[in-house]
């Protein structure tokens, strides 16, 4: 995953392919395989494991479940299981993760 | 309340996704693996240890494994993989997992009802999964988010996330090292109408209501339905039923009729009886088709999405209800709409009763079913002429769009559909309804005839062979290729048994010879399978014209030749047996009635084989002659050769020992025309072909009681004779050749 090298002052982090990447990318990598909740432009919400993303914020979720109404309502009915789903970046309204996921942790 | 067994469907999907199995709670997807994307070794064990292949099996599989949570199987392994409860899971009594202190994600996973109706069984067999049972009307209410989702702190990171993503280079993907482009490719794209089946609900202007919602809002009537209402709804239901039988899912056909979601709520007696009737018909049909197992996904979809198929009402009650409605209608003033409704109710009752008859074990019920089908057929014209009485759809259904009318909601089951691209079921038009029913009734009548057939060959004890013939043609050919291997093994065994029986028999009755009966029998069937395999290639238009000659060669010079010798051997051993039996009987009764010359049971087979052999021989020689005359386009073999194609065509035969496969070099040697001196010219070959067709014609014309098959071959043979003669005489040299295949 990522290793931290002490550079001239600002820590430079090496990505898995030895690329140099900034602080923000490191955060993204920490989010991989974490639960994520994404609200789409048509009002549907997808909850799943964050697996992949690209520059345009196209996100792939694993074991994704689709909910119809906002998740703060109890009357949303049953989720539809989608499996692997990709949300185009321009259809993403909001992205949420569970607060614990933001704590960086090292995985073997 | 809509009864959906989404839990079952979810389990099915989870299993397909290689979700983890929880031995304690006996379900998939209870645990998620946080860490490596790929399944760790022990998870694989659990997966296979689960030993379930379908959601049904999973439900039936109880008390067979110790209550172990995946975490415990880890044994001495260090926690390289952290196992956490899957979000959205409505937990139950605590899993042993909990005690490990892994419950980071919030507490209170109280299990919902642990009972699910077992799929496939009629009547309610409740399987209790866990000790603690809570009443939960929604069944497997996995939808209600558990406290975790509501209480967990969801932090919005939208801006940070988007900002971070912008740092990526164009085309760069951020992903875990085990998740690559290949996996990314298989994701469904949301908000694309071609891929996202859940989007459609948002695209239509009308609000999609389920049955209960529709009743509440008054969008659907459960009483005071007018006759045109009833007729229209029933006709559309029939069309949905047919569309289902033609291969679409119930969710997009019959279950789009809201009335069948909960017939208990219907007050109109006719509609109620009809809804129950349709459910029963679907249930029995599905059971029968499943049992036969002669279909693949493209042919038929059996999934019922957890819908209750009227199993709280007995079959007798439903037919009784239908009869009551019929009687009531008969008493009313007779006018067209009344009799239209009457016919439909009666048709439903007859169809249901006939299907029920098939479930009974007595053979007399087959006759009963036949009679019912004849009665049903009588109603068809009445059905057809009264279609116009029914309420028509509000939209244009000529292109197969689902009818929009009271009682139906095409999108009501959208969320039950599997996460694939959206599939559209084209509901057939009402005018075609009767057409289909006519054919259906004919088929059922034919099925009833099977019990009367005395011919041994139609009741082959090879179960898989019978099943194969139930499949559609393309699948058939594929399976035939595979079954040859099994036949080869069977042949081997048969020969061993023969040898054993032979030595046994020699000791007991030295005069009698056990003439390899079993081996012959198996060989006969192997040969037939091989012939069928090659012939089906023509039907499926798999061969190019330049390949015909070796296909026909294999058939005429090899397979049919073997078949003929096998049949003659069987025939002669049969005759030998009969002679011996006669001699034994002679001793017993003096007054032996003069036995008429019985038609030999195999004579017809032998005749047909001879005819086919000649036909194939004729075709073979014709094709060679065409090639000589340059009428056949041969491809420039760049990457392959004729040998490669040949070997590929006959590849399934390599597993067969008897007859031994003929390899390409051998074939070339055996078919080499240069071994004749002088080697034949095309005109000689045309002449020879003509003679073959002539021979076939003669053989077939002598067949007593010719059946349609005989006539079809004759239709091909006769013109071929003429054409071959013309070609032999040098006429028509410039004509181009295109071969039209006649289905034999």
Tab-separated table of N, CA, C and O in Angstrom, chain B residues 141-226:
chain	number	residue	atom	x	y	z
B	141	UNK	N	-37.383	-9.156	6.657
B	141	UNK	CA	-37.306	-7.708	6.491
B	141	UNK	C	-35.896	-7.184	6.582
B	141	UNK	O	-35.523	-6.476	7.498
B	142	UNK	N	-35.156	-7.526	5.618
B	142	UNK	CA	-33.765	-7.050	5.624
B	142	UNK	C	-33.699	-5.593	5.272
B	142	UNK	O	-32.691	-4.953	5.362
B	143	UNK	N	-34.854	-5.102	4.799
B	143	UNK	CA	-34.801	-3.746	4.300
B	143	UNK	C	-34.679	-2.718	5.387
B	143	UNK	O	-34.013	-1.717	5.242
B	144	UNK	N	-35.359	-2.986	6.487
B	144	UNK	CA	-35.311	-1.962	7.529
B	144	UNK	C	-33.870	-1.866	8.016
B	144	UNK	O	-33.312	-2.834	8.511
B	145	UNK	N	-33.312	-0.764	7.844
B	145	UNK	CA	-31.887	-0.656	8.165
B	145	UNK	C	-31.665	-0.895	9.650
B	145	UNK	O	-32.446	-0.465	10.469
B	146	UNK	N	-30.646	-1.586	9.939
B	146	UNK	CA	-30.403	-1.844	11.359
B	146	UNK	C	-29.851	-0.586	12.016
B	146	UNK	O	-29.515	0.383	11.348
B	147	UNK	N	-29.792	-0.661	13.290
B	147	UNK	CA	-29.409	0.553	14.018
B	147	UNK	C	-28.057	1.071	13.540
B	147	UNK	O	-27.756	2.232	13.609
B	148	UNK	N	-27.293	0.136	13.084
B	148	UNK	CA	-25.970	0.528	12.647
B	148	UNK	C	-26.039	1.615	11.603
B	148	UNK	O	-25.343	2.608	11.658
B	149	UNK	N	-26.891	1.379	10.650
B	149	UNK	CA	-26.927	2.347	9.579
B	149	UNK	C	-27.446	3.680	10.071
B	149	UNK	O	-26.982	4.721	9.655
B	150	UNK	N	-28.437	3.641	10.928
B	150	UNK	CA	-29.009	4.914	11.354
B	150	UNK	C	-28.169	5.602	12.402
B	150	UNK	O	-28.078	6.812	12.438
B	151	UNK	N	-27.601	4.807	13.256
B	151	UNK	CA	-26.855	5.428	14.349
B	151	UNK	C	-25.403	5.663	14.001
B	151	UNK	O	-24.739	6.498	14.578
B	152	UNK	N	-24.921	4.893	13.046
B	152	UNK	CA	-23.506	5.051	12.709
B	152	UNK	C	-23.289	6.462	12.216
B	152	UNK	O	-24.152	7.069	11.596
B	153	UNK	N	-22.152	6.926	12.512
B	153	UNK	CA	-21.874	8.297	12.114
B	153	UNK	C	-21.417	8.340	10.683
B	153	UNK	O	-20.297	7.960	10.370
B	154	UNK	N	-22.304	8.804	9.852
B	154	UNK	CA	-21.950	8.938	8.462
B	154	UNK	C	-21.413	10.332	8.265
B	154	UNK	O	-22.068	11.320	8.557
B	155	UNK	N	-20.212	10.390	7.815
B	155	UNK	CA	-19.556	11.679	7.643
B	155	UNK	C	-19.519	12.023	6.170
B	155	UNK	O	-19.098	11.208	5.339
B	156	UNK	N	-19.959	13.189	5.864
B	156	UNK	CA	-19.943	13.599	4.466
B	156	UNK	C	-18.519	13.992	4.060
B	156	UNK	O	-17.903	14.842	4.677
B	157	UNK	N	-18.057	13.346	3.039
B	157	UNK	CA	-16.696	13.663	2.582
B	157	UNK	C	-16.697	14.057	1.126
B	157	UNK	O	-15.676	13.968	0.446
B	158	UNK	N	-17.879	14.475	0.647
B	158	UNK	CA	-18.034	14.709	-0.786
B	158	UNK	C	-16.951	15.617	-1.353
B	158	UNK	O	-16.276	15.271	-2.324
B	159	UNK	N	-16.785	16.757	-0.761
B	159	UNK	CA	-15.836	17.713	-1.352
B	159	UNK	C	-14.412	17.199	-1.274
B	159	UNK	O	-13.663	17.272	-2.258
B	160	UNK	N	-14.055	16.677	-0.138
B	160	UNK	CA	-12.693	16.140	0.009
B	160	UNK	C	-12.438	15.037	-1.003
B	160	UNK	O	-11.378	14.966	-1.630
B	161	UNK	N	-13.452	14.199	-1.123
B	161	UNK	CA	-13.322	13.063	-2.031
B	161	UNK	C	-13.127	13.529	-3.465
B	161	UNK	O	-12.218	13.110	-4.170
B	162	UNK	N	-13.998	14.433	-3.863
B	162	UNK	CA	-13.906	14.917	-5.244
B	162	UNK	C	-12.576	15.616	-5.481
B	162	UNK	O	-11.946	15.457	-6.529
B	163	UNK	N	-12.185	16.374	-4.483
B	163	UNK	CA	-10.899	17.060	-4.610
B	163	UNK	C	-9.759	16.081	-4.740
B	163	UNK	O	-8.883	16.220	-5.593
B	164	UNK	N	-9.809	15.046	-3.925
B	164	UNK	CA	-8.744	14.037	-3.974
B	164	UNK	C	-8.737	13.325	-5.302
B	164	UNK	O	-7.683	13.033	-5.870
B	165	UNK	N	-9.929	13.065	-5.810
B	165	UNK	CA	-10.003	12.367	-7.097
B	165	UNK	C	-9.384	13.192	-8.197
B	165	UNK	O	-8.738	12.666	-9.109
B	166	UNK	N	-9.566	14.493	-8.113
B	166	UNK	CA	-9.025	15.359	-9.166
B	166	UNK	C	-7.509	15.302	-9.225
B	166	UNK	O	-6.905	15.645	-10.222
B	167	UNK	N	-6.916	14.877	-8.128
B	167	UNK	CA	-5.460	14.748	-8.109
B	167	UNK	C	-4.981	13.580	-8.949
B	167	UNK	O	-3.810	13.502	-9.305
B	168	UNK	N	-5.885	12.670	-9.193
B	168	UNK	CA	-5.480	11.512	-9.994
B	168	UNK	C	-5.231	11.948	-11.427
B	168	UNK	O	-5.814	12.906	-11.897
B	169	UNK	N	-4.399	11.169	-12.065
B	169	UNK	CA	-4.128	11.500	-13.455
B	169	UNK	C	-5.280	11.002	-14.308
B	169	UNK	O	-6.062	10.138	-13.904
B	170	UNK	N	-5.343	11.537	-15.505
B	170	UNK	CA	-6.384	11.096	-16.427
B	170	UNK	C	-6.173	9.615	-16.743
B	170	UNK	O	-5.110	9.217	-17.188
B	171	UNK	N	-7.187	8.829	-16.493
B	171	UNK	CA	-7.081	7.405	-16.776
B	171	UNK	C	-6.542	6.595	-15.613
B	171	UNK	O	-6.524	5.370	-15.657
B	172	UNK	N	-6.103	7.279	-14.585
B	172	UNK	CA	-5.568	6.539	-13.436
B	172	UNK	C	-6.726	6.060	-12.565
B	172	UNK	O	-7.678	6.782	-12.319
B	173	UNK	N	-6.607	4.846	-12.103
B	173	UNK	CA	-7.647	4.295	-11.241
B	173	UNK	C	-7.098	4.086	-9.848
B	173	UNK	O	-5.977	3.605	-9.685
B	174	UNK	N	-7.921	4.422	-8.880
B	174	UNK	CA	-7.534	4.138	-7.514
B	174	UNK	C	-8.239	2.862	-7.108
B	174	UNK	O	-9.462	2.784	-7.131
B	175	UNK	N	-7.488	1.875	-6.763
B	175	UNK	CA	-8.131	0.619	-6.393
B	175	UNK	C	-7.205	-0.232	-5.562
B	175	UNK	O	-6.006	-0.022	-5.535
B	176	UNK	N	-7.798	-1.185	-4.923
B	176	UNK	CA	-7.047	-2.149	-4.145
B	176	UNK	C	-6.258	-3.038	-5.114
B	176	UNK	O	-6.678	-3.250	-6.240
B	177	UNK	N	-5.146	-3.551	-4.668
B	177	UNK	CA	-4.298	-4.238	-5.639
B	177	UNK	C	-4.919	-5.499	-6.211
B	177	UNK	O	-4.516	-5.980	-7.260
B	178	UNK	N	-5.928	-6.031	-5.569
B	178	UNK	CA	-6.539	-7.239	-6.107
B	178	UNK	C	-7.780	-6.953	-6.942
B	178	UNK	O	-8.412	-7.860	-7.440
B	179	UNK	N	-8.122	-5.709	-7.065
B	179	UNK	CA	-9.296	-5.356	-7.844
B	179	UNK	C	-8.804	-4.666	-9.098
B	179	UNK	O	-8.165	-3.642	-9.030
B	180	UNK	N	-9.085	-5.237	-10.211
B	180	UNK	CA	-8.503	-4.669	-11.422
B	180	UNK	C	-9.532	-4.278	-12.459
B	180	UNK	O	-10.736	-4.234	-12.190
B	181	UNK	N	-9.036	-4.052	-13.636
B	181	UNK	CA	-9.906	-3.590	-14.712
B	181	UNK	C	-10.951	-4.637	-15.061
B	181	UNK	O	-12.088	-4.326	-15.392
B	182	UNK	N	-10.545	-5.879	-14.973
B	182	UNK	CA	-11.460	-6.959	-15.302
B	182	UNK	C	-12.686	-6.922	-14.399
B	182	UNK	O	-13.823	-7.045	-14.852
B	183	UNK	N	-12.437	-6.746	-13.108
B	183	UNK	CA	-13.567	-6.690	-12.181
B	183	UNK	C	-14.371	-5.418	-12.421
B	183	UNK	O	-15.595	-5.420	-12.369
B	184	UNK	N	-13.661	-4.345	-12.670
B	184	UNK	CA	-14.338	-3.061	-12.865
B	184	UNK	C	-15.294	-3.139	-14.047
B	184	UNK	O	-16.374	-2.551	-14.039
B	185	UNK	N	-14.901	-3.894	-15.045
B	185	UNK	CA	-15.720	-4.039	-16.251
B	185	UNK	C	-17.062	-4.651	-15.971
B	185	UNK	O	-18.037	-4.387	-16.650
B	186	UNK	N	-17.130	-5.533	-14.959
B	186	UNK	CA	-18.394	-6.240	-14.761
B	186	UNK	C	-19.379	-5.488	-13.876
B	186	UNK	O	-20.447	-5.969	-13.591
B	187	UNK	N	-19.002	-4.270	-13.483
B	187	UNK	CA	-19.918	-3.499	-12.648
B	187	UNK	C	-21.079	-2.983	-13.497
B	187	UNK	O	-20.907	-2.625	-14.653
B	188	UNK	N	-22.261	-2.913	-12.864
B	188	UNK	CA	-23.410	-2.331	-13.578
B	188	UNK	C	-23.269	-0.832	-13.515
B	188	UNK	O	-22.975	-0.284	-12.462
B	189	UNK	N	-23.557	-0.196	-14.630
B	189	UNK	CA	-23.455	1.243	-14.631
B	189	UNK	C	-24.789	1.844	-14.216
B	189	UNK	O	-25.826	1.596	-14.849
B	190	UNK	N	-24.779	2.629	-13.183
B	190	UNK	CA	-26.023	3.225	-12.702
B	190	UNK	C	-26.405	4.391	-13.609
B	190	UNK	O	-25.549	4.991	-14.262
B	191	UNK	N	-27.683	4.728	-13.578
B	191	UNK	CA	-28.203	5.867	-14.322
B	191	UNK	C	-28.048	5.704	-15.831
B	191	UNK	O	-28.128	6.669	-16.571
B	192	UNK	N	-27.794	4.521	-16.260
B	192	UNK	CA	-27.795	4.253	-17.696
B	192	UNK	C	-28.998	3.365	-17.948
B	192	UNK	O	-29.042	2.244	-17.472
B	193	UNK	N	-29.967	3.841	-18.699
B	193	UNK	CA	-31.192	3.053	-18.842
B	193	UNK	C	-30.968	1.671	-19.432
B	193	UNK	O	-31.766	0.770	-19.231
B	194	UNK	N	-29.846	1.512	-20.124
B	194	UNK	CA	-29.586	0.194	-20.698
B	194	UNK	C	-29.081	-0.800	-19.660
B	194	UNK	O	-29.108	-1.995	-19.869
B	195	UNK	N	-28.599	-0.280	-18.556
B	195	UNK	CA	-27.988	-1.169	-17.566
B	195	UNK	C	-28.700	-1.138	-16.232
B	195	UNK	O	-28.607	-2.072	-15.453
B	196	UNK	N	-29.354	-0.041	-15.925
B	196	UNK	CA	-29.859	0.169	-14.584
B	196	UNK	C	-31.357	-0.073	-14.575
B	196	UNK	O	-32.148	0.794	-14.930
B	197	UNK	N	-31.753	-1.263	-14.140
B	197	UNK	CA	-33.169	-1.601	-14.167
B	197	UNK	C	-33.957	-0.797	-13.144
B	197	UNK	O	-35.150	-0.636	-13.273
B	198	UNK	N	-33.282	-0.278	-12.126
B	198	UNK	CA	-33.990	0.451	-11.087
B	198	UNK	C	-34.355	1.869	-11.493
B	198	UNK	O	-35.141	2.546	-10.842
B	199	UNK	N	-33.824	2.286	-12.623
B	199	UNK	CA	-34.043	3.666	-13.050
B	199	UNK	C	-35.412	3.874	-13.637
B	199	UNK	O	-35.963	4.955	-13.589
B	200	UNK	N	-35.933	2.828	-14.233
B	200	UNK	CA	-37.157	2.953	-15.016
B	200	UNK	C	-38.297	3.521	-14.178
B	200	UNK	O	-39.080	4.317	-14.650
B	201	UNK	N	-38.311	3.126	-12.921
B	201	UNK	CA	-39.388	3.612	-12.059
B	201	UNK	C	-39.409	5.132	-11.975
B	201	UNK	O	-40.454	5.744	-11.829
B	202	UNK	N	-38.210	5.711	-12.087
B	202	UNK	CA	-38.145	7.171	-11.993
B	202	UNK	C	-38.500	7.848	-13.300
B	202	UNK	O	-38.736	9.042	-13.341
B	203	UNK	N	-38.483	7.064	-14.368
B	203	UNK	CA	-38.651	7.691	-15.675
B	203	UNK	C	-40.106	7.813	-16.110
B	203	UNK	O	-40.444	8.655	-16.913
B	204	UNK	N	-40.961	6.972	-15.559
B	204	UNK	CA	-42.356	7.046	-16.009
B	204	UNK	C	-43.103	8.114	-15.222
B	204	UNK	O	-42.764	8.432	-14.090
B	205	UNK	N	-44.145	8.671	-15.852
B	205	UNK	CA	-44.872	9.758	-15.189
B	205	UNK	C	-45.807	9.251	-14.107
B	205	UNK	O	-46.131	9.954	-13.187
B	206	UNK	N	-46.257	8.001	-14.251
B	206	UNK	CA	-47.240	7.558	-13.257
B	206	UNK	C	-46.510	7.007	-12.032
B	206	UNK	O	-45.387	6.539	-12.095
B	207	UNK	N	-47.218	7.051	-10.959
B	207	UNK	CA	-46.647	6.537	-9.725
B	207	UNK	C	-46.840	5.023	-9.716
B	207	UNK	O	-47.910	4.514	-9.994
B	208	UNK	N	-45.782	4.330	-9.383
B	208	UNK	CA	-45.868	2.875	-9.359
B	208	UNK	C	-46.416	2.436	-8.010
B	208	UNK	O	-45.780	2.618	-6.981
B	209	UNK	N	-47.612	1.867	-8.036
B	209	UNK	CA	-48.241	1.442	-6.782
B	209	UNK	C	-48.288	-0.067	-6.714
B	209	UNK	O	-48.511	-0.725	-7.717
B	210	UNK	N	-48.103	-0.599	-5.518
B	210	UNK	CA	-48.311	-2.039	-5.378
B	210	UNK	C	-49.796	-2.285	-5.108
B	210	UNK	O	-50.584	-1.333	-5.046
B	211	UNK	N	-50.163	-3.552	-4.939
B	211	UNK	CA	-51.575	-3.908	-4.846
B	211	UNK	C	-52.274	-3.171	-3.713
B	211	UNK	O	-53.305	-2.520	-3.902
B	212	UNK	N	-51.694	-3.263	-2.526
B	212	UNK	CA	-52.357	-2.646	-1.377
B	212	UNK	C	-52.488	-1.140	-1.551
B	212	UNK	O	-53.526	-0.550	-1.243
B	213	UNK	N	-51.423	-0.526	-2.060
B	213	UNK	CA	-51.462	0.920	-2.261
B	213	UNK	C	-52.529	1.288	-3.284
B	213	UNK	O	-53.250	2.269	-3.133
B	214	UNK	N	-52.609	0.450	-4.323
B	214	UNK	CA	-53.583	0.740	-5.377
B	214	UNK	C	-55.011	0.614	-4.852
B	214	UNK	O	-55.887	1.407	-5.211
B	215	UNK	N	-55.236	-0.387	-4.009
B	215	UNK	CA	-56.584	-0.558	-3.446
B	215	UNK	C	-56.938	0.642	-2.589
B	215	UNK	O	-58.020	1.212	-2.675
B	216	UNK	N	-55.986	1.036	-1.761
B	216	UNK	CA	-56.212	2.171	-0.853
B	216	UNK	C	-56.529	3.436	-1.617
B	216	UNK	O	-57.410	4.206	-1.247
B	217	UNK	N	-55.791	3.652	-2.682
B	217	UNK	CA	-55.972	4.908	-3.416
B	217	UNK	C	-57.127	4.831	-4.390
B	217	UNK	O	-57.466	5.810	-5.033
B	218	UNK	N	-57.733	3.653	-4.497
B	218	UNK	CA	-58.861	3.523	-5.405
B	218	UNK	C	-58.475	3.333	-6.853
B	218	UNK	O	-59.335	3.344	-7.741
B	219	UNK	N	-57.182	3.144	-7.090
B	219	UNK	CA	-56.756	2.972	-8.491
B	219	UNK	C	-57.196	1.625	-9.037
B	219	UNK	O	-57.201	1.396	-10.243
B	220	UNK	N	-57.535	0.716	-8.133
B	220	UNK	CA	-57.927	-0.621	-8.583
B	220	UNK	C	-59.187	-1.033	-7.836
B	220	UNK	O	-59.356	-0.724	-6.667
B	221	UNK	N	-60.109	-1.693	-8.557
B	221	UNK	CA	-61.360	-2.115	-7.932
B	221	UNK	C	-61.255	-3.556	-7.475
B	221	UNK	O	-60.762	-4.406	-8.215
B	222	UNK	N	-61.707	-3.809	-6.275
B	222	UNK	CA	-61.749	-5.206	-5.837
B	222	UNK	C	-63.174	-5.730	-5.778
B	222	UNK	O	-63.412	-6.880	-5.461
B	223	UNK	N	-64.141	-4.874	-6.059
B	223	UNK	CA	-65.522	-5.332	-6.164
B	223	UNK	C	-66.218	-4.469	-7.196
B	223	UNK	O	-65.670	-3.460	-7.649
B	224	UNK	N	-67.429	-4.879	-7.567
B	224	UNK	CA	-68.209	-4.137	-8.570
B	224	UNK	C	-67.439	-4.006	-9.879
B	224	UNK	O	-67.475	-2.964	-10.539
B	225	UNK	N	-66.767	-5.052	-10.222
B	225	UNK	CA	-66.076	-5.028	-11.515
B	225	UNK	C	-67.097	-5.318	-12.602
B	225	UNK	O	-67.901	-6.236	-12.486
B	226	UNK	N	-67.046	-4.515	-13.658
B	226	UNK	CA	-68.000	-4.749	-14.739
B	226	UNK	C	-67.540	-5.924	-15.590
B	226	UNK	O	-66.387	-6.334	-15.535
